[in-house]
Short mmCIF file of C-alpha atoms in Angstrom, two decimals:
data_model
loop_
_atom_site.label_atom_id
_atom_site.label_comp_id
_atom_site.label_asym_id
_atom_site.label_seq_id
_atom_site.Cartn_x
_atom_site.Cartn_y
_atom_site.Cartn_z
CA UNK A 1 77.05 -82.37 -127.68
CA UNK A 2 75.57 -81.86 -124.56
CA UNK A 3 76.69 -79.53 -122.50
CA UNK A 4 77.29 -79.40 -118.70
CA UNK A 5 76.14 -76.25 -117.46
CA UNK A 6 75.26 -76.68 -113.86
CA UNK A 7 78.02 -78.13 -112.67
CA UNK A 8 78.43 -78.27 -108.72
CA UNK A 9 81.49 -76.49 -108.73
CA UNK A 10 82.96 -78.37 -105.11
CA UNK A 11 86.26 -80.30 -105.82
CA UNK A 12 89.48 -78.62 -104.50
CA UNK A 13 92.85 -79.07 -105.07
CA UNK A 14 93.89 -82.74 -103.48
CA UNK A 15 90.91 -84.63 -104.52
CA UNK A 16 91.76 -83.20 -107.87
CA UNK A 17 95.83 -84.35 -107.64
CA UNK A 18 94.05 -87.66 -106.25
CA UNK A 19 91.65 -87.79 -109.89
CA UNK A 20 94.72 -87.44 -111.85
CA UNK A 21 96.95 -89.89 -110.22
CA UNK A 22 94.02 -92.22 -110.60
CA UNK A 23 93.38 -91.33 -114.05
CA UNK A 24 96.87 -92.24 -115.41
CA UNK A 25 98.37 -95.20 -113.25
CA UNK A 26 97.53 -98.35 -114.19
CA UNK A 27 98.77 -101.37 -116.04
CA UNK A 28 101.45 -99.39 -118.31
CA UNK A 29 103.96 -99.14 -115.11
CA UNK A 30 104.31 -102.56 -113.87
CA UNK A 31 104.62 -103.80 -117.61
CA UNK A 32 106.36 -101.57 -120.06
CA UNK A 33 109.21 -101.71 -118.17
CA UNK A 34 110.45 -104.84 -120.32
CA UNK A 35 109.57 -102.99 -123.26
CA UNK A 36 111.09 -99.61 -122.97
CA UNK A 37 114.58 -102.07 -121.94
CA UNK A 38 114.48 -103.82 -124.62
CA UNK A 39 114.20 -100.78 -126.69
CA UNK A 40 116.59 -98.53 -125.14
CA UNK A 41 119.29 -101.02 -124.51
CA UNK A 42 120.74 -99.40 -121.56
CA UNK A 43 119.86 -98.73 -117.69
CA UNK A 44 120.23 -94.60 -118.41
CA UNK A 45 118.13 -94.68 -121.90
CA UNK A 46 115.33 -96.78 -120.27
CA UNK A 47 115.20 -93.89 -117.39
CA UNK A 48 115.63 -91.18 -119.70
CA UNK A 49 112.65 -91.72 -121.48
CA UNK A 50 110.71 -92.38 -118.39
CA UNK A 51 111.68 -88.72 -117.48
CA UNK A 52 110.81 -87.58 -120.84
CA UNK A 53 107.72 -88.94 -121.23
CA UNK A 54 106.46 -87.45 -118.00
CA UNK A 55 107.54 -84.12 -119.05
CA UNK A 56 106.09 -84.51 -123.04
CA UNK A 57 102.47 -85.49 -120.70
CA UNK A 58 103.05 -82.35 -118.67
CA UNK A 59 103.17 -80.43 -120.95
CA UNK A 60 100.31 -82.00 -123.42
CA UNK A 61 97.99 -82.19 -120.16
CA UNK A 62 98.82 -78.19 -119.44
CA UNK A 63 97.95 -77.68 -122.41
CA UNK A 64 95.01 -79.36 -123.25
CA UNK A 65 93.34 -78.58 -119.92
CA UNK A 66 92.88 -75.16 -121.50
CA UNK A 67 90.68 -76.15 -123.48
CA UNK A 68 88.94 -78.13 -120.80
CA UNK A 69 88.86 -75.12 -119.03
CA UNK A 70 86.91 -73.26 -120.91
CA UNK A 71 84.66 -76.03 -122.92
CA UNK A 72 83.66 -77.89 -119.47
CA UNK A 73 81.32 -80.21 -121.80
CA UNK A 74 80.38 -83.94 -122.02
CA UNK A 75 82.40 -85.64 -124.19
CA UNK A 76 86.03 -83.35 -123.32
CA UNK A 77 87.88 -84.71 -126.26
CA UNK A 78 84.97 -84.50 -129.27
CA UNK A 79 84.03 -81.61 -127.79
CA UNK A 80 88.20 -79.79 -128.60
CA UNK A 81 87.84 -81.22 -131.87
CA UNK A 82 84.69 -80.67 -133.57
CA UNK A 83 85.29 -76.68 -131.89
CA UNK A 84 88.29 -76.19 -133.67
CA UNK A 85 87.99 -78.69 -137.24
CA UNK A 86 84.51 -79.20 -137.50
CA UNK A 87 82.28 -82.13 -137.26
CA UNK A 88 84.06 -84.26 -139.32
CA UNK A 89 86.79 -84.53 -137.31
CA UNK A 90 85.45 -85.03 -134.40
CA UNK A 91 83.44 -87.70 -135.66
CA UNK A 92 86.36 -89.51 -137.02
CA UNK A 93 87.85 -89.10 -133.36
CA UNK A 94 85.08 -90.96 -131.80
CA UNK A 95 84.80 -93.45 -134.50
CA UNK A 96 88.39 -94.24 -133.56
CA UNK A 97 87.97 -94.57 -129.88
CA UNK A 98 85.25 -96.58 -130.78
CA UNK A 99 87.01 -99.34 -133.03
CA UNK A 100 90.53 -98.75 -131.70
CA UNK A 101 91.38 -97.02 -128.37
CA UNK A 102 89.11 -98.32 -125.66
CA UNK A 103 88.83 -102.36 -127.60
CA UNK A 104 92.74 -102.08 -127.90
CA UNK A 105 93.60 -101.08 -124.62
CA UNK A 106 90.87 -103.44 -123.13
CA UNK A 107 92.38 -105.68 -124.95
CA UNK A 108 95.79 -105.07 -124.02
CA UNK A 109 95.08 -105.21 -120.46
CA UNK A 110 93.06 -108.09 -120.58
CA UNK A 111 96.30 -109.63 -121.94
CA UNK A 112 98.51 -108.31 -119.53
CA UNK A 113 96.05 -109.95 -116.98
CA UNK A 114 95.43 -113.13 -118.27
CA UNK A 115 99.23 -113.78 -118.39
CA UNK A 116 99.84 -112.53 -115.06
CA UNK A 117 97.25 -114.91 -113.75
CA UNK A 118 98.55 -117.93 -115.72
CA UNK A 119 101.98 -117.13 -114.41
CA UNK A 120 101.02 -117.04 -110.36
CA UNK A 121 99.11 -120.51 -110.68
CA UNK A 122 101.29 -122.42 -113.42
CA UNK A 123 98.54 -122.27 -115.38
CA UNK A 124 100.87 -122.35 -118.48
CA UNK A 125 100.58 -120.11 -121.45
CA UNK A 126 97.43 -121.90 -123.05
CA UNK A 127 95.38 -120.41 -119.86
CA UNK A 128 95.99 -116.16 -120.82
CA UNK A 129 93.76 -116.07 -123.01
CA UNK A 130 90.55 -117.76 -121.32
CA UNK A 131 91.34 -116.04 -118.33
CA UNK A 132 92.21 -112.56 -119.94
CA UNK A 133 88.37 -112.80 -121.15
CA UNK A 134 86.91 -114.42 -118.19
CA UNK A 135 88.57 -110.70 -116.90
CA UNK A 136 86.68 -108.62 -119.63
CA UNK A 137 83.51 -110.60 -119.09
CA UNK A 138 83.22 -109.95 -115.14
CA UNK A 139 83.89 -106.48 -115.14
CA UNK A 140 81.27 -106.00 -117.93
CA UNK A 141 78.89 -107.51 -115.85
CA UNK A 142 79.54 -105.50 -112.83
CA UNK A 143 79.35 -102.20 -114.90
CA UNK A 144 75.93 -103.67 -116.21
CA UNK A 145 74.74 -103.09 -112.77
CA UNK A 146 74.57 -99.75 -112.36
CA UNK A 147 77.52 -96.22 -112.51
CA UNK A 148 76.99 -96.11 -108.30
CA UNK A 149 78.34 -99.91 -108.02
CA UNK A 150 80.86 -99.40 -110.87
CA UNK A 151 82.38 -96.07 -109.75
CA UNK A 152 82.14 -97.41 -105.96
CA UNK A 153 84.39 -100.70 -107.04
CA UNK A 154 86.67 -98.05 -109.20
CA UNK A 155 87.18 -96.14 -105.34
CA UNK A 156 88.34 -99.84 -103.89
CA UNK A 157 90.84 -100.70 -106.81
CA UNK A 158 92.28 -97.18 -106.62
CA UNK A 159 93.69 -98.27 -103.23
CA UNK A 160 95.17 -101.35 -105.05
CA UNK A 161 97.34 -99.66 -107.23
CA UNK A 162 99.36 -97.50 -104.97
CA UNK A 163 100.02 -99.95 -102.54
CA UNK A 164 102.45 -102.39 -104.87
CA UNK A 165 104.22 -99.47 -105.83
CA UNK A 166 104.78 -98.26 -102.60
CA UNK A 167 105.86 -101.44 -101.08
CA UNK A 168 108.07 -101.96 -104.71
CA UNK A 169 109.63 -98.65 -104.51
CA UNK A 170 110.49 -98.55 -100.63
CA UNK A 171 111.28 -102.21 -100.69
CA UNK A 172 113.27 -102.71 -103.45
CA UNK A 173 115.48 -99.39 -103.26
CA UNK A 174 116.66 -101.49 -99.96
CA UNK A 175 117.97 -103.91 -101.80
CA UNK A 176 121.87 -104.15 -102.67
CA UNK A 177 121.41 -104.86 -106.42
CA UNK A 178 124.04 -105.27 -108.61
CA UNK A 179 123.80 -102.62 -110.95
CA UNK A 180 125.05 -99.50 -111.09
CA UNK A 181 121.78 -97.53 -112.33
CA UNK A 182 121.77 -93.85 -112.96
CA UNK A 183 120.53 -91.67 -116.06
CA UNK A 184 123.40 -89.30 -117.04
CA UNK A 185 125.35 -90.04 -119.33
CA UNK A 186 122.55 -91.24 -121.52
CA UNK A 187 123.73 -94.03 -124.16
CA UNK A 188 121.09 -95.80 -126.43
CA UNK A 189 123.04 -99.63 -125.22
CA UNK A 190 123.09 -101.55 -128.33
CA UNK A 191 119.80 -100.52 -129.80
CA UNK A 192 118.91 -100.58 -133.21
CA UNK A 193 119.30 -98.05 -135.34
CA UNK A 194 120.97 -96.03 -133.00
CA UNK A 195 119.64 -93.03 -130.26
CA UNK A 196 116.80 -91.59 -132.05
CA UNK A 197 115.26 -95.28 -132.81
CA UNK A 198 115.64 -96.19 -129.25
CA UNK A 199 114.53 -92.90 -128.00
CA UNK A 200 111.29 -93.02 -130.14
CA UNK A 201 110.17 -96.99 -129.90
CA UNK A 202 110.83 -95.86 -125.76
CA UNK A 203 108.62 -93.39 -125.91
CA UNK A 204 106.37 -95.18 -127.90
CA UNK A 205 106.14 -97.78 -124.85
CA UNK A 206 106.18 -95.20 -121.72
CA UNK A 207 103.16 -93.21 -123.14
CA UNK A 208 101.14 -95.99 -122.92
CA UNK A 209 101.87 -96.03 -118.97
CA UNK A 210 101.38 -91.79 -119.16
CA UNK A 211 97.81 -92.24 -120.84
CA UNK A 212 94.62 -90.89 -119.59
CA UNK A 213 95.70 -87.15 -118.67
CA UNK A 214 94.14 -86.13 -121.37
CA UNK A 215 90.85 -86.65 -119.30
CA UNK A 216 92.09 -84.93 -116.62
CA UNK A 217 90.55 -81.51 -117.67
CA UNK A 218 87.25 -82.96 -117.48
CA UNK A 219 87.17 -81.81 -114.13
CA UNK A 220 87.54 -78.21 -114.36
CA UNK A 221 84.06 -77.74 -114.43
CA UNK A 222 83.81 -78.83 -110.85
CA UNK A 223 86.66 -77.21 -109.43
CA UNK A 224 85.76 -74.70 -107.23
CA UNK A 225 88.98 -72.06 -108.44
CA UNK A 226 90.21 -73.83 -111.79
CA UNK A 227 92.25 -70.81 -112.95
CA UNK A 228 94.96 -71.77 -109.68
CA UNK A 229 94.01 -75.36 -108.60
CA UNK A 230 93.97 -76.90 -112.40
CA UNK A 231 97.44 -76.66 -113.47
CA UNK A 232 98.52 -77.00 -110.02
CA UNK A 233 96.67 -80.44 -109.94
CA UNK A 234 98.12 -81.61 -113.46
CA UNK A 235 101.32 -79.88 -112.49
CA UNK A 236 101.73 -81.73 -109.02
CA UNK A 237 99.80 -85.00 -110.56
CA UNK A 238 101.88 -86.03 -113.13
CA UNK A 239 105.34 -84.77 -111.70
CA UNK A 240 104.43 -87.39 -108.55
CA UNK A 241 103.58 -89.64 -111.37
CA UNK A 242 106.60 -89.21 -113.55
CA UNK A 243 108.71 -89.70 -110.01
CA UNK A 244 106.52 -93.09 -108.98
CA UNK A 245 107.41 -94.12 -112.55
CA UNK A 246 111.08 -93.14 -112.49
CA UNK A 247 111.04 -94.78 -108.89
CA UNK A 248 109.93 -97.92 -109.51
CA UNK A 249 111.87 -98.80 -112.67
CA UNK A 250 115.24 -97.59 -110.63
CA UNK A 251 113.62 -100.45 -107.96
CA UNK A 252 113.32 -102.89 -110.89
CA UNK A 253 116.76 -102.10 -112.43
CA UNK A 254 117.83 -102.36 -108.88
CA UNK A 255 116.47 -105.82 -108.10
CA UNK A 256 116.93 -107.20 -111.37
CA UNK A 257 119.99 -107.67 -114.36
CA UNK A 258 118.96 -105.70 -116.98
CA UNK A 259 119.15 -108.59 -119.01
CA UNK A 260 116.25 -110.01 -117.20
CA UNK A 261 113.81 -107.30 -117.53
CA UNK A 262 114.89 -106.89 -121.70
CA UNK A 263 111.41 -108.43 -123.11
CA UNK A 264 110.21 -109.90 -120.22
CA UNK A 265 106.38 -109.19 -119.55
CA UNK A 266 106.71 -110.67 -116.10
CA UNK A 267 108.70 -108.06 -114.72
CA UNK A 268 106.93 -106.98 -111.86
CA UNK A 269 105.98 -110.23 -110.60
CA UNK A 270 109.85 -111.49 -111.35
CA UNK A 271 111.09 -108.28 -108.99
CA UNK A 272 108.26 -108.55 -106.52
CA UNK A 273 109.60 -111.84 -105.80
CA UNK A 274 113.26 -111.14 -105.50
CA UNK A 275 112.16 -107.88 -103.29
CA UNK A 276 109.81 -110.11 -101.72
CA UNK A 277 110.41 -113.78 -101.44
CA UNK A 278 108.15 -116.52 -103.25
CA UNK A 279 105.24 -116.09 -100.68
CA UNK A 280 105.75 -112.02 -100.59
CA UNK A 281 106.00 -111.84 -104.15
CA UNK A 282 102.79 -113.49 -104.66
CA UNK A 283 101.16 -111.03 -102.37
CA UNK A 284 102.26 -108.35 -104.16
CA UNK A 285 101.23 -109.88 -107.62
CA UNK A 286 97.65 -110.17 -106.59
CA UNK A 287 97.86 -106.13 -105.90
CA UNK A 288 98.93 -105.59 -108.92
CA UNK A 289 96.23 -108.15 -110.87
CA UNK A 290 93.55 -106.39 -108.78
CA UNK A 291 95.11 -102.45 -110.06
CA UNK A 292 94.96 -103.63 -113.78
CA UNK A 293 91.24 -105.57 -112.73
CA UNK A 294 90.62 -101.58 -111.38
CA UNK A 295 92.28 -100.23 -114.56
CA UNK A 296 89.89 -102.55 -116.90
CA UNK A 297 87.22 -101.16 -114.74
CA UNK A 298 87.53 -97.62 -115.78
CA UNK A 299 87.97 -98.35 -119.05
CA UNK A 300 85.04 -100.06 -119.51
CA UNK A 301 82.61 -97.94 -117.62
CA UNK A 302 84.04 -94.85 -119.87
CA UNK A 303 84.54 -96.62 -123.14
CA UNK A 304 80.93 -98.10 -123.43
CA UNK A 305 79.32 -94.57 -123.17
CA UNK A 306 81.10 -93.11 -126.60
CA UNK A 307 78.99 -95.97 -129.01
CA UNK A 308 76.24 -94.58 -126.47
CA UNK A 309 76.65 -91.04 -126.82
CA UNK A 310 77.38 -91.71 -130.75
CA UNK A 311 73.85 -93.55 -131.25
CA UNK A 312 72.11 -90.65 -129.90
CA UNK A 313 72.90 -88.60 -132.71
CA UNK A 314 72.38 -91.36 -135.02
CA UNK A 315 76.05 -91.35 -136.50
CA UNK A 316 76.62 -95.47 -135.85
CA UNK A 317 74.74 -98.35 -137.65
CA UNK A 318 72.52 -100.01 -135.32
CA UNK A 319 71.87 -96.70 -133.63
CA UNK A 320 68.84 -97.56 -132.26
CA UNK A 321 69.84 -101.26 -130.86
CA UNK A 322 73.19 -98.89 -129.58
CA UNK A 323 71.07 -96.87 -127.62
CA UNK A 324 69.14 -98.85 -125.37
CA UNK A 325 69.27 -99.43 -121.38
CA UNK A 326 68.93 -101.71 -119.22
CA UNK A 327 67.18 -101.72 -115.86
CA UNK A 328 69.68 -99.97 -114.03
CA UNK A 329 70.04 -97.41 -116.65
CA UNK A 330 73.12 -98.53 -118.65
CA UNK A 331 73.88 -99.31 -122.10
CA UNK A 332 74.03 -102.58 -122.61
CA UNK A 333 74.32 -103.23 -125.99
CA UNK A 334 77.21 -100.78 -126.38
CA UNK A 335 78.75 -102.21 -123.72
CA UNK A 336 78.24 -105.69 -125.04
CA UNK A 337 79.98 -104.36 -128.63
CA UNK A 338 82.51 -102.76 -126.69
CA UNK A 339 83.32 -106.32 -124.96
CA UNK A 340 82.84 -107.97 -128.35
CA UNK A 341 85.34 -106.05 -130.14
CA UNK A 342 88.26 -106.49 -127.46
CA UNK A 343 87.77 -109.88 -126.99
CA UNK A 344 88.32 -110.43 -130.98
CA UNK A 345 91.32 -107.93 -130.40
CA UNK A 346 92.80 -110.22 -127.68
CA UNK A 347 93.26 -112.86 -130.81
CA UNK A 348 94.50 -110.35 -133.17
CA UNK A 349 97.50 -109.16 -131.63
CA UNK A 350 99.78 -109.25 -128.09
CA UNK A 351 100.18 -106.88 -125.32
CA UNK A 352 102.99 -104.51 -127.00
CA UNK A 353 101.01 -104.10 -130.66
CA UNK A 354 97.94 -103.08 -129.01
CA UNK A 355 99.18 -100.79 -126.92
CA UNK A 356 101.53 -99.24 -129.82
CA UNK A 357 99.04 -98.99 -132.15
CA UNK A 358 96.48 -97.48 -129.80
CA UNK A 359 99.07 -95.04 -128.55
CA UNK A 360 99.96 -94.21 -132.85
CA UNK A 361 96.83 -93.35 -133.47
CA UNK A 362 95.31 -91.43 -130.15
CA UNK A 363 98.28 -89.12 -130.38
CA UNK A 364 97.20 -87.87 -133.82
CA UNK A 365 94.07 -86.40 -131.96
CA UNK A 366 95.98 -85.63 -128.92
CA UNK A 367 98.54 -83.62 -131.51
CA UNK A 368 95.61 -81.91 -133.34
CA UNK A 369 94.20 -80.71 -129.58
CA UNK A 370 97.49 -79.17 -128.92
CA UNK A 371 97.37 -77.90 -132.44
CA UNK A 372 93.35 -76.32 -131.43
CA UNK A 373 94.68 -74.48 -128.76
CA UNK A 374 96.65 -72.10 -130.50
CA UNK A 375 93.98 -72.43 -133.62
CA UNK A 376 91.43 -70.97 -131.09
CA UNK A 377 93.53 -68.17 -129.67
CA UNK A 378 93.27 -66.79 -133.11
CA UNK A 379 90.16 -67.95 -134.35
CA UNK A 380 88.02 -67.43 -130.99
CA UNK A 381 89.92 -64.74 -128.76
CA UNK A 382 86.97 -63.59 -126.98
CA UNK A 383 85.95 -67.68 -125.90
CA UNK A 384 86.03 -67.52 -121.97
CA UNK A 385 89.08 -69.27 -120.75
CA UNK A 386 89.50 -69.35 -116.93
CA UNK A 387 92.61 -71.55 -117.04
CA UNK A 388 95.37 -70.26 -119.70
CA UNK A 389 98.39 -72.60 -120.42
CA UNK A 390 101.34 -71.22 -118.78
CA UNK A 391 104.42 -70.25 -120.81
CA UNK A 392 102.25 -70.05 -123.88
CA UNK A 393 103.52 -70.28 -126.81
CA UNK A 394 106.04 -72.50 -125.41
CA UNK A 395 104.09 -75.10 -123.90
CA UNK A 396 101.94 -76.22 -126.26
CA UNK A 397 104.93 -76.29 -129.10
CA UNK A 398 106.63 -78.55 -126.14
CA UNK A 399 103.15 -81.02 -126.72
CA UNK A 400 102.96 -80.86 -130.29
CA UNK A 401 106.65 -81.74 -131.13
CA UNK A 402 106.40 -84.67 -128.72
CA UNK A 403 103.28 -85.43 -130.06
CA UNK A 404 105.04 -85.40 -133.79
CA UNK A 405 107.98 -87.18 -132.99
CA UNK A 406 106.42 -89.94 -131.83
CA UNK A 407 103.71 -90.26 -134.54
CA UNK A 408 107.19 -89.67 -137.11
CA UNK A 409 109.41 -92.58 -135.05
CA UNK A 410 106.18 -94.73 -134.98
CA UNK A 411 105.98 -94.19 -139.04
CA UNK A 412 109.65 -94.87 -139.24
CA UNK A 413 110.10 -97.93 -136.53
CA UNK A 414 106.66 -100.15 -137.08
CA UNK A 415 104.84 -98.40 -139.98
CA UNK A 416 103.10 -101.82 -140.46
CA UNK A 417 101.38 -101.06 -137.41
CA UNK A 418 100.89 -97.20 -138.13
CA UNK A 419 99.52 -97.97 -141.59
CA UNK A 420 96.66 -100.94 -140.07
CA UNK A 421 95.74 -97.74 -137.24
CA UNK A 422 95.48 -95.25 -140.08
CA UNK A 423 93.41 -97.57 -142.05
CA UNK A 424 90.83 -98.61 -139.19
CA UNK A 425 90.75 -94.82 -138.69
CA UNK A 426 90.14 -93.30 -142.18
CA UNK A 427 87.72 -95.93 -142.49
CA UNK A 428 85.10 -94.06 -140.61
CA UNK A 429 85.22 -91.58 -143.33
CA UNK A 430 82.75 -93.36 -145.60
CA UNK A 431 80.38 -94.85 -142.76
CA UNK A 432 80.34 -90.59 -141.74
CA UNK A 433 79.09 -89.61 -145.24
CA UNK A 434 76.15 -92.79 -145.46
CA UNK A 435 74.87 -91.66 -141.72
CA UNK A 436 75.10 -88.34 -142.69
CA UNK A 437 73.16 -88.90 -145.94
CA UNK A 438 70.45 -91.36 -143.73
CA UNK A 439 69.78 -88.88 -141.61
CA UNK A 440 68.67 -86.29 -144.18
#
C-alpha cells in the first residue's frame, strides 16, 4: 500500500465535523424510515433504534479512527486489516468492496432514485429501473472527467442534502400530527418474533443510513492536532447526525400514521407533501433526488479507485485492462466494471436486500477492525498512535458487540441473504491463491 507521508497537515476542527456529516448522510435517512417501521412495529422501537444505532457508530467510528490515527495511509480500511491479519485478509476485504459494497449500494441508491423519480412524474413503476440507470450512467460520466470536476459537483450536492432535512425537521415538528410519538417505554408493536427480532432487523436497516464513518479517520492525516480535534469531530459529527436522524423520523411519525410509513419507500416524498402541500412537496423531493444524485456521486468517485488500486498490484484478472486512464487521468475501465456490476445488481434484487446484504457483510470487516485495535495494543505497543480511543477497553467492546449482534440477528432473521454475502465473499479466496501463484 502506498503510503501518505507528506500530508499537508491544515484541516481543523469544523471542516472536519463538516467531512463527517458529509460522509454519512445520504440516501439511508429519507428511506429506511419505512423499513425500520415496519420492523419495529411501534413509534418508540422505530426511535429507539435510531438512537442506538447512532451510539453503536459512535462508538465503532471512535474506535476505528485509532487506527486511522496512527496508519494515515491510502486505502484506510485494507490498510487496518492486512496490519493486523495479514494479506489475506485484507485482500478478501477489497475483493468484497469490489463485488459487493460499492455495486450494492450503487445499486441500492440507484433504486431508491429511479423510484423516486417515477413517483414525482407518474412515470409508473415500469420507469425505476431505466431511470435508476440513466442515474448510474450520468454520474459515471461526470467522474470520467476528471477528480477536480467530480469532487467540485460532490461540494454542490453537499448543500442539497441538508437543506430537505432542515426544512423537514423545522417544518414538520410544526405540524399538529396525530400521534403521540415518544421513545420510552420501548415496546417492539407487533413485530415478529418478538423485541430482539425487531431490535436486530432495525438495526439492520438504520446502519445503512449510519454508513461511511468508517472513512472518517481518513482524515487524520491532515488534521492539524488529531489527538484533540479527531474524536471531537466524530464525537460532535455523528451525535448531530444521530439527532438529524432522530429529528426527522419524530417529523415523519409526526406528519404521518404510522401505518403509512410501515413499508412504504415513498416516505419522504409522502411527508414532504403533507408538511408541504403538492407544489411544496415536490420542491422538496427534487432536494432530496439531487442529495442521493450527490450520494451516488461519492460513491462512485471512491468505489472505482479500489479495482484501480487492486490492479496495481496485480491481484484482479484483467489487471492490466483495470489499470488504465483516460485523458483526464481516471480509471476508466474500473469505473466502467464498477457501473457494470451495479447496473446487473439493480435486476438482482430491491432497495432493502441490497442494502442488508451490503450492511451483513461490511460489518464483518468493520467487526474485525474493532477486533485489530485491541490485537495491536498487544501485538504492536510501541506503533505511534496520536489519537487513543477514549474509555478503552470499553469502547471498542461497545463496537464489537454491536458489530456481533447484528451480524448474529442478520444470521438468525434473513440468513438467505447472509449466506449469498458470505458466498460472494469467500469466493475471492480461490481467485487470491491463482493471482498469487501468477505473479510468482
Amino acid at each position: 500500500m502506498a503510503t501518505n507521508q507528506n500530508l499537508n497537515r491544515t484541516m481543523t476542527l469544523i471542516p472536519a465535523i463538516s467531512t463527517v456529516v458529509g460522509t454519512v448522510i445520504g440516501a439511508g435517512v429519507f428511506y429506511k424510515a419505512s423499513s425500520v417501521a415496519d420492523a419495529t412495529g411501534s413509534t418508540s422501537m422505530s426511535l429507539f433504534v435510531w438512537l442506538v444505532g447512532g451510539l453503536i457508530s459512535l462508538a465503532a467510528g471512535l474506535t476505528g479512527a485509532e487506527l486511522a490515527a496512527a496508519l494515515p495511509q491510502t486505502g484506510g480500511m485494507l490498510v487496518y486489516i492486512e496490519r493486523a491479519y495479514g494479506k489475506l485478509a485484507s485482500y478478501i476485504l477489497g475483493w468484497a468492496q469490489i463485488i459487493i459494497y460499492f455495486p450494492a449500494s450503487l445499486a441500492a441508491k440507484g433504486i431508491i432514485f429511479g423510484t423516486q423519480v417515477a413517483n414525482l412524474f407518474h412515470w409508473g413503476y415500469v420507469a425505476i429501473i431505466p431511470s435508476g440507470i440513466a442515474a448510474l450512467v450520468s454520474v459515471a460520466a461526470i467522474n470520467m472527467l476528471g477528480s477536480k470536476i467530480a469532487g467540485q459537483f460532490q461540494s454542490i450536492t453537499l448543500f442539497f442534502k441538508l437543506i430537505p432535512l432542515a426544512l423537514i425537521i423545522i417544518f414538520g415538528l410544526l405540524q399538529p400530527g396525530g400521534v403521540d410519538v415518544s421513545i420510552f417505554p420501548v415496546t417492539p408493536g407487533h413485530a415478529v418474533g418478538g423485541w430482539a427480532s425487531a431490535m436486530g432487523a432495525g438495526l439492520l436497516a438504520t446502519m445503512y443510513a449510519y454508513d461511511g464513518w468508517i472513512h472518517v479517520g481518513n482524515i487524520a492525516g491532515e488534521m492539524k492536532n488529531p489527538t484533540r480535534d479527531l474524536p471531537r469531530a466524530i464525537a460532535g459529527g455523528l451525535l448531530g447526525i444521530m439527532v438529524i436522524y432522530l429529528l426527522v423520523n419524530y417529523a415523519f411519525l409526526h406528519a404521518l400514521p404510522f401505518s403509512a410509513i410501515q413499508g412504504n419507500a415513498n416516505t419522504a416524498m409522502d411527508a414532504a407533501q403533507q408538511i408541504f402541500g403538492s407544489f411544496g412537496g415536490k420542491l422538496i423531493t427534487i432536494g432530496i433526488l439531487i442529495s442521493i444524485y450527490g450520494t451516488l456521486n461519492g460513491y462512485t468517485m471512491t468505489g472505482m479507485r479500489l479495482p484501480y488500486a487492486m490492479a496495481l498490484e496485480k491481484g484482479l484478472p484483467f489487471s492490466d485492462q483495470l489499470v488504465k486512464l483516460n485523458r483526464f487521468q481516471i480509471p476508466y475501465v474500473a469505473g466502467i466494471f464498477q457501473l457494470v456490476l451495479a447496473i446487473g445488481l439493480m435486476f438482482v434484487g430491491g432497495f432493502d436486500m441490497l442494502t442488508d446484504m451490503l450492511v451483513f457483510v461490511i460489518w464483518l470487516f468493520y467487526t474485525l477492525v474493532f477486533v485489530a485495535v485491541i490485537k495491536l495494543r498487544h501485538t504492536e505497543p510501541d506503533l505511534k498512535r496520536p489519537y487513543c480511543v477514549p474509555l478503552y477497553p470499553i469502547v471498542p467492546i461497545i463496537a464489537i458487540l454491536g458489530g456481533l449482534f447484528i451480524i448474529v440477528m442478520t444470521l438468525m432473521t434473513e440468513w438467505q441473504l447472509a449466506l449469498i454475502g458470505v458466498a460472494a465473499t469467500l469466493a475471492g479466496l480461490p481467485l487470491y491463491f491463482i493471482m498469487q501463484k501468477r505473479q510468482k
